Structure formats: C-alpha cells, structure tokens
Amino acid sequence: MKRVALALFSLCAGAFALGAGHAFAQGYPTKPVRLVVPFAPGGAIDLMGRYYGQKLSDIWKQQVIVDNRAGAGSNIGANVVAKSTPDAYTLLINSAAQAISAALYRKQPFDPVKDFTPVSQLSSNWPMLVGNLKLPAGSVKELIALARSSPGKLNYGSAGMGSSAHLAGELFKSLAGIDIVHVPYKGDAAMMPSLIADDVQFSFLPMAVALTQIKSGRLRALAVTGARRIAAAPEVPTVMETGLSEYEFSGWVGIFAPGGTPRDIVNQISAELARVLGTPEVQERVRSWGYEPVGSTPEEFAAKYKADIGVYIKIIRDANVPLVD
C-alpha cells in the first residue's frame, strides 16, 4: 500500500513540476529582460542587440534593456551572463567571439559550454577586409605585397582579443606568409577612429559596420572573407578570388541564456526569435547588413557552437596563434 501511495505521490509531483514549468514559460517575461552586449556601443553586435531587443520587447510587452559590458574578447560580458540566475532575465547576444574565446584563452572565468544555454543562431556572416584611404593597396594582392615589403610595419585592428576580426587576421597572416601586427580595441566603434586616422591600416569588419563606413567614403573595401560574393556588395571580390585560394572565414551572431535555464523558456525565446526572423521586414534588414538570417533551434545552435570551438582550436593551432593567459 505504501509503495502505491509513494508511486502516486511521485506521479503527481512530476505532473506538478511539468505543469509549473509550462506555466512558468507561458508567463515569461513578467519583468524587464537584460540583454548583455559584450562589446562597446556603436558596433555591429550592439546595433543588432538593440534591433532584436526592440523586436522582442514588442512581442513580450516588456522592456529589453541593452547592457554593454566590453572587454577581454567578449569574456567580461559573457561572464556577467554565466554568473546570472538561470531564469532568462539576463541574456547574451554575441558573435562567434564566444566560441573563439573558448579556443584562444587558456583560462576563462566560466565554463564556455556548461555555463551557457544556446538559444538561437540569429544569422551567419562573413567579415569584410577593409583598408583606410591612406593604405597604398587597393586589393588583397597589393596588400600582401605591401606587407612583404615592410615586415612588421602594417597594423590591423580588431574588436578585441578573441574577436572574429582577430582570428580572421591571424588566418590571413598565416596563409599569406606575412608579418602584420594585431592591435585589439574594446569594440569596433572604439577602433574606428584609429582605423580612419591610419593608426591601424586595415581590419576585418562586420559587414554592417564595413558597409556604413564604405558608403560614407571613409574606408575602402578590399575583399569579403566568405566562399562567395555577397548580395549587399556584389562588386567586392572574395579573398579566394584574389590569390589566397584556401582562405575562408565565417562567423555568426546568436543568443545565449545562462546554463541551466529551464528548457520551456529557452524553447519559447527561440520560437519567438524564429518568428521575428521569419518576417520579410527583418530578413531585408538583416541582409542589408550583409548577414544571412538563420533562426535555429536551441539544439541546432548548441551543436554548431560546440563544433565551432573545435574549428577555431584548429585554426589557432595551424596559424601558430599564441594562447592568451
């Protein structure tokens, strides 16, 4: 009799837990949500964070507060989310820097896999190689020739150690066999004045940032890093086309919740982001930035995230990039 009673109690408790979790998801969010951007204001991830944050705010009827926490290759902002309560009231929007940092840094203040729950890959992207107007090179071939004639004299800027631009630059350096110097900043916006002023001569910028600066006449496009040209700038060749046939570098933007966030809430946010990304207006906007909208499931994004950590470990090893302490 006691066994029957215990079984009934366990069954009821399990049903209650499932029901409570479902109700929790249905009621989310009941207060403002913080969206951490691990880069300084004005960069591509900040732009996207504010855009997607507003779209989610419109759905949720709750404020989405963008919180910029720049530094350490996005580790500072990521750590804020990793240490947050796993209730999805603190989320992270990050680029592939999230996976690159896991491969590049010897030690991080968090576990890059266990302390995060991937929610959705928002988009895929291919950085653009750009130079300032003072750079005496108008193509990838000319840039490589210039670097070979002046070893250690050309600087390229990035949004920070472990950013997509950093790794794209190191892969370029390795395959081209040139000596160029990496100069990290706290985000694309912080780097831009130095790039324009010729303190650094070139960079691998997020497409949204690159296109804005190119259209304003402040920078010059040299190449895109993907396997094919992009619709937003079809006249710009790929690095592959201009001499480095093995060169290809891609990235992504995605949303993460703290590790241990209830699956119902994660699925809800993922479904709502897929709904946002499925609208023609948002797809047009994302493509105008030079990105391709995705809207994956949490499982798909988790698999890609883990696989990309392995990809970046190989790039770092093959390019002899020193690990960061």
Short mmCIF file of C-alpha atoms in Angstrom, two decimals:
data_model
loop_
_atom_site.label_atom_id
_atom_site.label_comp_id
_atom_site.label_asym_id
_atom_site.label_seq_id
_atom_site.Cartn_x
_atom_site.Cartn_y
_atom_site.Cartn_z
CA MET A 1 0.00 0.00 0.00
CA LYS A 2 2.84 2.36 0.92
CA ARG A 3 4.51 1.63 -2.43
CA VAL A 4 1.28 2.51 -4.30
CA ALA A 5 0.90 5.72 -2.31
CA LEU A 6 4.54 6.65 -2.96
CA ALA A 7 4.15 5.96 -6.68
CA LEU A 8 1.02 8.11 -6.82
CA PHE A 9 2.82 10.89 -4.94
CA SER A 10 5.79 10.76 -7.35
CA LEU A 11 3.46 10.82 -10.35
CA CYS A 12 1.58 13.81 -9.02
CA ALA A 13 4.80 15.63 -8.11
CA GLY A 14 6.17 15.05 -11.61
CA ALA A 15 2.95 16.28 -13.19
CA PHE A 16 3.04 19.36 -10.96
CA ALA A 17 6.64 20.10 -11.94
CA LEU A 18 5.86 19.80 -15.64
CA GLY A 19 2.77 21.95 -15.25
CA ALA A 20 4.65 24.55 -13.23
CA GLY A 21 7.43 24.68 -15.81
CA HIS A 22 4.93 25.12 -18.61
CA ALA A 23 3.13 27.84 -16.70
CA PHE A 24 6.48 29.49 -15.96
CA ALA A 25 7.29 29.57 -19.67
CA GLN A 26 3.85 30.87 -20.56
CA GLY A 27 4.20 33.69 -18.04
CA TYR A 28 7.69 34.72 -19.16
CA PRO A 29 8.66 37.50 -19.04
CA THR A 30 6.86 39.27 -16.20
CA LYS A 31 9.52 41.98 -15.81
CA PRO A 32 12.22 43.70 -17.93
CA VAL A 33 14.87 41.50 -19.53
CA ARG A 34 18.54 42.48 -19.63
CA LEU A 35 20.37 41.77 -22.90
CA VAL A 36 24.13 41.87 -22.40
CA VAL A 37 26.22 43.07 -25.35
CA PRO A 38 29.87 42.13 -24.71
CA PHE A 39 31.20 44.96 -26.88
CA ALA A 40 31.16 48.76 -26.70
CA PRO A 41 28.21 50.79 -28.05
CA GLY A 42 28.19 51.55 -31.76
CA GLY A 43 29.48 48.23 -33.11
CA ALA A 44 27.65 45.59 -35.12
CA ILE A 45 26.65 43.41 -32.15
CA ASP A 46 25.40 46.47 -30.28
CA LEU A 47 23.35 47.50 -33.32
CA MET A 48 21.82 44.03 -33.57
CA GLY A 49 21.24 43.76 -29.85
CA ARG A 50 19.20 46.94 -29.88
CA TYR A 51 17.30 45.91 -33.00
CA TYR A 52 16.40 42.40 -31.82
CA GLY A 53 15.82 43.68 -28.30
CA GLN A 54 13.16 46.04 -29.58
CA LYS A 55 11.52 43.27 -31.60
CA LEU A 56 11.34 41.03 -28.53
CA SER A 57 10.08 43.92 -26.43
CA ASP A 58 7.23 44.41 -28.90
CA ILE A 59 6.26 40.73 -28.54
CA TRP A 60 6.73 40.49 -24.79
CA LYS A 61 5.27 43.90 -23.87
CA GLN A 62 8.24 44.17 -21.54
CA GLN A 63 11.31 46.36 -21.76
CA VAL A 64 14.54 44.79 -23.04
CA ILE A 65 17.47 46.68 -21.55
CA VAL A 66 20.73 46.58 -23.51
CA ASP A 67 23.72 46.39 -21.18
CA ASN A 68 27.14 46.94 -22.80
CA ARG A 69 29.94 45.09 -20.98
CA ALA A 70 33.00 45.30 -23.23
CA GLY A 71 36.45 43.78 -22.90
CA ALA A 72 38.60 40.65 -22.89
CA GLY A 73 37.37 39.34 -26.23
CA SER A 74 33.73 39.39 -25.02
CA ASN A 75 34.62 37.44 -21.84
CA ILE A 76 33.62 40.26 -19.49
CA GLY A 77 30.07 40.43 -20.81
CA ALA A 78 29.81 36.67 -21.17
CA ASN A 79 30.87 36.24 -17.53
CA VAL A 80 28.03 38.51 -16.40
CA VAL A 81 25.56 36.14 -18.06
CA ALA A 82 27.34 32.97 -16.93
CA LYS A 83 27.06 34.12 -13.30
CA SER A 84 23.43 35.27 -13.59
CA THR A 85 20.39 33.45 -12.22
CA PRO A 86 19.29 30.88 -14.83
CA ASP A 87 15.82 32.36 -15.32
CA ALA A 88 16.41 34.04 -18.73
CA TYR A 89 16.02 37.54 -17.34
CA THR A 90 19.66 38.07 -18.33
CA LEU A 91 20.55 37.04 -21.88
CA LEU A 92 23.67 37.38 -24.02
CA ILE A 93 23.94 38.35 -27.67
CA ASN A 94 27.36 37.50 -29.03
CA SER A 95 29.24 36.78 -32.20
CA ALA A 96 31.49 33.83 -32.95
CA ALA A 97 33.83 35.52 -30.44
CA GLN A 98 32.01 33.35 -27.89
CA ALA A 99 33.47 30.23 -29.49
CA ILE A 100 36.79 31.84 -30.46
CA SER A 101 37.49 32.90 -26.88
CA ALA A 102 36.87 29.34 -25.71
CA ALA A 103 39.62 28.23 -28.08
CA LEU A 104 42.00 31.17 -27.56
CA TYR A 105 42.05 31.77 -23.81
CA ARG A 106 43.92 29.35 -21.54
CA LYS A 107 41.61 30.22 -18.66
CA GLN A 108 38.16 31.76 -18.59
CA PRO A 109 36.13 32.72 -15.51
CA PHE A 110 33.41 30.32 -16.67
CA ASP A 111 32.93 27.03 -18.49
CA PRO A 112 32.22 28.05 -22.11
CA VAL A 113 29.88 25.07 -22.64
CA LYS A 114 28.30 24.23 -19.27
CA ASP A 115 27.68 27.81 -18.14
CA PHE A 116 25.64 28.80 -21.22
CA THR A 117 22.48 27.58 -22.89
CA PRO A 118 22.46 28.35 -26.64
CA VAL A 119 19.02 29.72 -27.58
CA SER A 120 19.18 30.59 -31.28
CA GLN A 121 21.65 31.37 -34.02
CA LEU A 122 20.28 34.61 -35.44
CA SER A 123 22.46 34.90 -38.52
CA SER A 124 25.57 33.88 -40.41
CA ASN A 125 28.08 36.41 -41.64
CA TRP A 126 31.34 36.91 -43.48
CA PRO A 127 33.58 39.78 -42.36
CA MET A 128 34.86 42.29 -44.92
CA LEU A 129 38.53 43.11 -45.29
CA VAL A 130 38.76 46.90 -45.45
CA GLY A 131 41.58 49.43 -45.58
CA ASN A 132 41.72 53.12 -44.79
CA LEU A 133 42.12 55.69 -47.56
CA LYS A 134 45.82 56.18 -46.80
CA LEU A 135 46.63 52.50 -47.33
CA PRO A 136 48.58 52.21 -50.62
CA ALA A 137 46.87 48.95 -51.55
CA GLY A 138 43.58 48.57 -53.35
CA SER A 139 43.41 44.79 -53.46
CA VAL A 140 44.37 41.74 -51.45
CA LYS A 141 47.32 41.04 -53.77
CA GLU A 142 48.62 44.59 -53.29
CA LEU A 143 48.12 44.36 -49.52
CA ILE A 144 50.10 41.13 -49.32
CA ALA A 145 52.87 42.62 -51.49
CA LEU A 146 52.99 45.72 -49.27
CA ALA A 147 53.19 43.61 -46.11
CA ARG A 148 56.01 41.50 -47.56
CA SER A 149 57.97 44.62 -48.48
CA SER A 150 57.58 46.07 -44.96
CA PRO A 151 57.55 43.20 -42.42
CA GLY A 152 56.03 44.15 -39.07
CA LYS A 153 55.06 47.66 -40.25
CA LEU A 154 51.37 47.13 -41.06
CA ASN A 155 48.84 47.01 -38.23
CA TYR A 156 45.37 45.54 -38.33
CA GLY A 157 42.75 46.41 -35.74
CA SER A 158 40.07 44.26 -34.17
CA ALA A 159 37.20 44.48 -31.69
CA GLY A 160 39.41 42.71 -29.13
CA MET A 161 41.45 39.62 -28.37
CA GLY A 162 39.41 36.65 -29.49
CA SER A 163 37.11 38.65 -31.76
CA SER A 164 36.22 37.44 -35.24
CA ALA A 165 38.50 40.11 -36.75
CA HIS A 166 41.41 38.90 -34.65
CA LEU A 167 41.14 35.32 -35.83
CA ALA A 168 40.34 36.32 -39.43
CA GLY A 169 43.51 38.43 -39.39
CA GLU A 170 45.67 35.68 -37.94
CA LEU A 171 44.41 33.19 -40.51
CA PHE A 172 45.16 35.74 -43.25
CA LYS A 173 48.64 36.31 -41.82
CA SER A 174 49.36 32.59 -41.72
CA LEU A 175 48.14 31.71 -45.22
CA ALA A 176 49.73 34.76 -46.85
CA GLY A 177 53.04 34.23 -45.04
CA ILE A 178 53.28 37.86 -43.92
CA ASP A 179 54.30 39.68 -40.74
CA ILE A 180 51.49 42.00 -39.62
CA VAL A 181 50.69 43.32 -36.12
CA HIS A 182 47.37 42.80 -34.32
CA VAL A 183 46.06 45.79 -32.34
CA PRO A 184 42.99 44.96 -30.18
CA TYR A 185 40.37 47.52 -29.14
CA LYS A 186 37.25 47.36 -26.97
CA GLY A 187 34.84 47.02 -29.86
CA ASP A 188 34.54 48.16 -33.48
CA ALA A 189 33.37 51.65 -32.53
CA ALA A 190 36.45 52.19 -30.35
CA MET A 191 38.71 51.03 -33.19
CA MET A 192 37.13 53.08 -35.97
CA PRO A 193 38.81 56.47 -35.31
CA SER A 194 42.22 54.73 -35.26
CA LEU A 195 41.48 52.90 -38.49
CA ILE A 196 40.37 56.05 -40.28
CA ALA A 197 43.33 58.02 -38.89
CA ASP A 198 45.82 55.34 -40.06
CA ASP A 199 46.96 54.25 -36.59
CA VAL A 200 45.93 50.84 -37.89
CA GLN A 201 45.84 50.33 -41.63
CA PHE A 202 43.19 47.65 -42.15
CA SER A 203 40.71 45.38 -40.43
CA PHE A 204 38.21 42.58 -40.91
CA LEU A 205 34.97 44.35 -40.04
CA PRO A 206 31.45 43.04 -39.51
CA MET A 207 29.60 43.67 -42.75
CA ALA A 208 27.14 46.12 -41.19
CA VAL A 209 29.95 48.33 -39.92
CA ALA A 210 32.05 48.00 -43.07
CA LEU A 211 29.24 48.92 -45.47
CA THR A 212 28.34 52.03 -43.47
CA GLN A 213 31.92 53.30 -43.49
CA ILE A 214 32.48 52.42 -47.15
CA LYS A 215 29.30 54.21 -48.26
CA SER A 216 30.35 57.29 -46.29
CA GLY A 217 33.70 57.30 -48.11
CA ARG A 218 35.85 56.74 -45.01
CA LEU A 219 37.08 53.23 -45.83
CA ARG A 220 37.80 51.11 -48.89
CA ALA A 221 36.59 47.54 -49.45
CA LEU A 222 39.27 45.02 -50.37
CA ALA A 223 37.50 41.65 -50.12
CA VAL A 224 34.91 39.54 -48.32
CA THR A 225 36.05 36.51 -46.36
CA GLY A 226 33.39 34.00 -47.46
CA ALA A 227 33.43 31.48 -50.27
CA ARG A 228 31.22 33.66 -52.49
CA ARG A 229 30.37 37.31 -53.00
CA ILE A 230 27.51 38.83 -51.04
CA ALA A 231 24.34 40.46 -52.34
CA ALA A 232 24.88 43.61 -50.25
CA ALA A 233 28.16 44.34 -52.08
CA PRO A 234 28.36 42.16 -55.22
CA GLU A 235 31.23 44.20 -56.68
CA VAL A 236 33.59 43.22 -53.83
CA PRO A 237 35.61 40.04 -54.58
CA THR A 238 36.32 37.24 -52.13
CA VAL A 239 39.79 36.74 -50.66
CA MET A 240 39.78 33.40 -52.51
CA GLU A 241 39.37 35.15 -55.85
CA THR A 242 42.30 37.47 -55.24
CA GLY A 243 45.06 34.98 -54.58
CA LEU A 244 44.55 33.08 -51.32
CA SER A 245 42.53 30.13 -52.60
CA GLU A 246 42.44 28.39 -49.18
CA TYR A 247 41.18 31.40 -47.27
CA GLU A 248 37.63 31.36 -45.94
CA PHE A 249 36.36 32.75 -42.66
CA SER A 250 32.76 32.95 -41.49
CA GLY A 251 31.02 33.90 -38.30
CA TRP A 252 27.61 34.12 -36.69
CA VAL A 253 25.52 36.02 -34.18
CA GLY A 254 23.46 34.23 -31.56
CA ILE A 255 21.58 34.47 -28.28
CA PHE A 256 22.63 32.61 -25.12
CA ALA A 257 20.96 32.18 -21.74
CA PRO A 258 22.76 31.14 -18.55
CA GLY A 259 23.42 27.43 -18.18
CA GLY A 260 20.56 25.61 -16.50
CA THR A 261 17.83 27.91 -17.81
CA PRO A 262 14.52 25.95 -17.97
CA ARG A 263 14.05 24.33 -21.36
CA ASP A 264 10.49 25.64 -21.72
CA ILE A 265 11.70 29.22 -21.52
CA VAL A 266 14.61 28.57 -23.88
CA ASN A 267 12.25 27.00 -26.43
CA GLN A 268 9.84 29.90 -26.07
CA ILE A 269 12.51 32.54 -26.72
CA SER A 270 13.89 30.52 -29.64
CA ALA A 271 10.43 30.23 -31.20
CA GLU A 272 9.82 33.95 -30.76
CA LEU A 273 13.16 34.80 -32.38
CA ALA A 274 12.35 32.46 -35.29
CA ARG A 275 9.05 34.30 -35.66
CA VAL A 276 10.90 37.64 -35.74
CA LEU A 277 13.47 36.36 -38.25
CA GLY A 278 10.72 34.92 -40.44
CA THR A 279 9.24 38.32 -41.28
CA PRO A 280 10.18 39.90 -44.65
CA GLU A 281 10.97 43.21 -42.94
CA VAL A 282 13.56 41.66 -40.61
CA GLN A 283 15.05 39.45 -43.32
CA GLU A 284 15.51 42.50 -45.54
CA ARG A 285 17.13 44.45 -42.70
CA VAL A 286 19.49 41.59 -41.77
CA ARG A 287 20.57 41.11 -45.38
CA SER A 288 21.14 44.86 -45.77
CA TRP A 289 23.77 44.46 -43.03
CA GLY A 290 25.47 41.74 -45.07
CA TYR A 291 24.25 38.92 -42.83
CA GLU A 292 22.10 35.91 -43.66
CA PRO A 293 19.16 35.30 -41.28
CA VAL A 294 19.03 31.83 -39.70
CA GLY A 295 16.76 31.37 -36.66
CA SER A 296 17.89 27.94 -35.49
CA THR A 297 16.56 25.72 -32.73
CA PRO A 298 18.45 25.58 -29.41
CA GLU A 299 19.69 22.07 -30.29
CA GLU A 300 20.98 23.15 -33.70
CA PHE A 301 22.77 26.16 -32.25
CA ALA A 302 24.28 24.14 -29.40
CA ALA A 303 25.71 21.65 -31.91
CA LYS A 304 27.16 24.42 -34.09
CA TYR A 305 28.62 26.25 -31.10
CA LYS A 306 30.45 23.16 -29.85
CA ALA A 307 31.64 22.24 -33.35
CA ASP A 308 32.95 25.77 -33.99
CA ILE A 309 35.02 25.73 -30.82
CA GLY A 310 36.82 22.75 -32.38
CA VAL A 311 37.18 24.58 -35.71
CA TYR A 312 38.74 27.63 -34.05
CA ILE A 313 41.09 25.48 -31.97
CA LYS A 314 42.41 24.05 -35.26
CA ILE A 315 42.78 27.50 -36.88
CA ILE A 316 44.64 28.81 -33.83
CA ARG A 317 46.93 25.79 -33.78
CA ASP A 318 47.60 25.80 -37.53
CA ALA A 319 48.25 29.57 -37.59
CA ASN A 320 50.51 29.38 -34.52
CA VAL A 321 48.44 31.97 -32.68
CA PRO A 322 49.72 32.26 -29.09
CA LEU A 323 47.12 31.46 -26.45
CA VAL A 324 46.02 34.26 -24.14
CA ASP A 325 46.53 33.94 -20.39
#
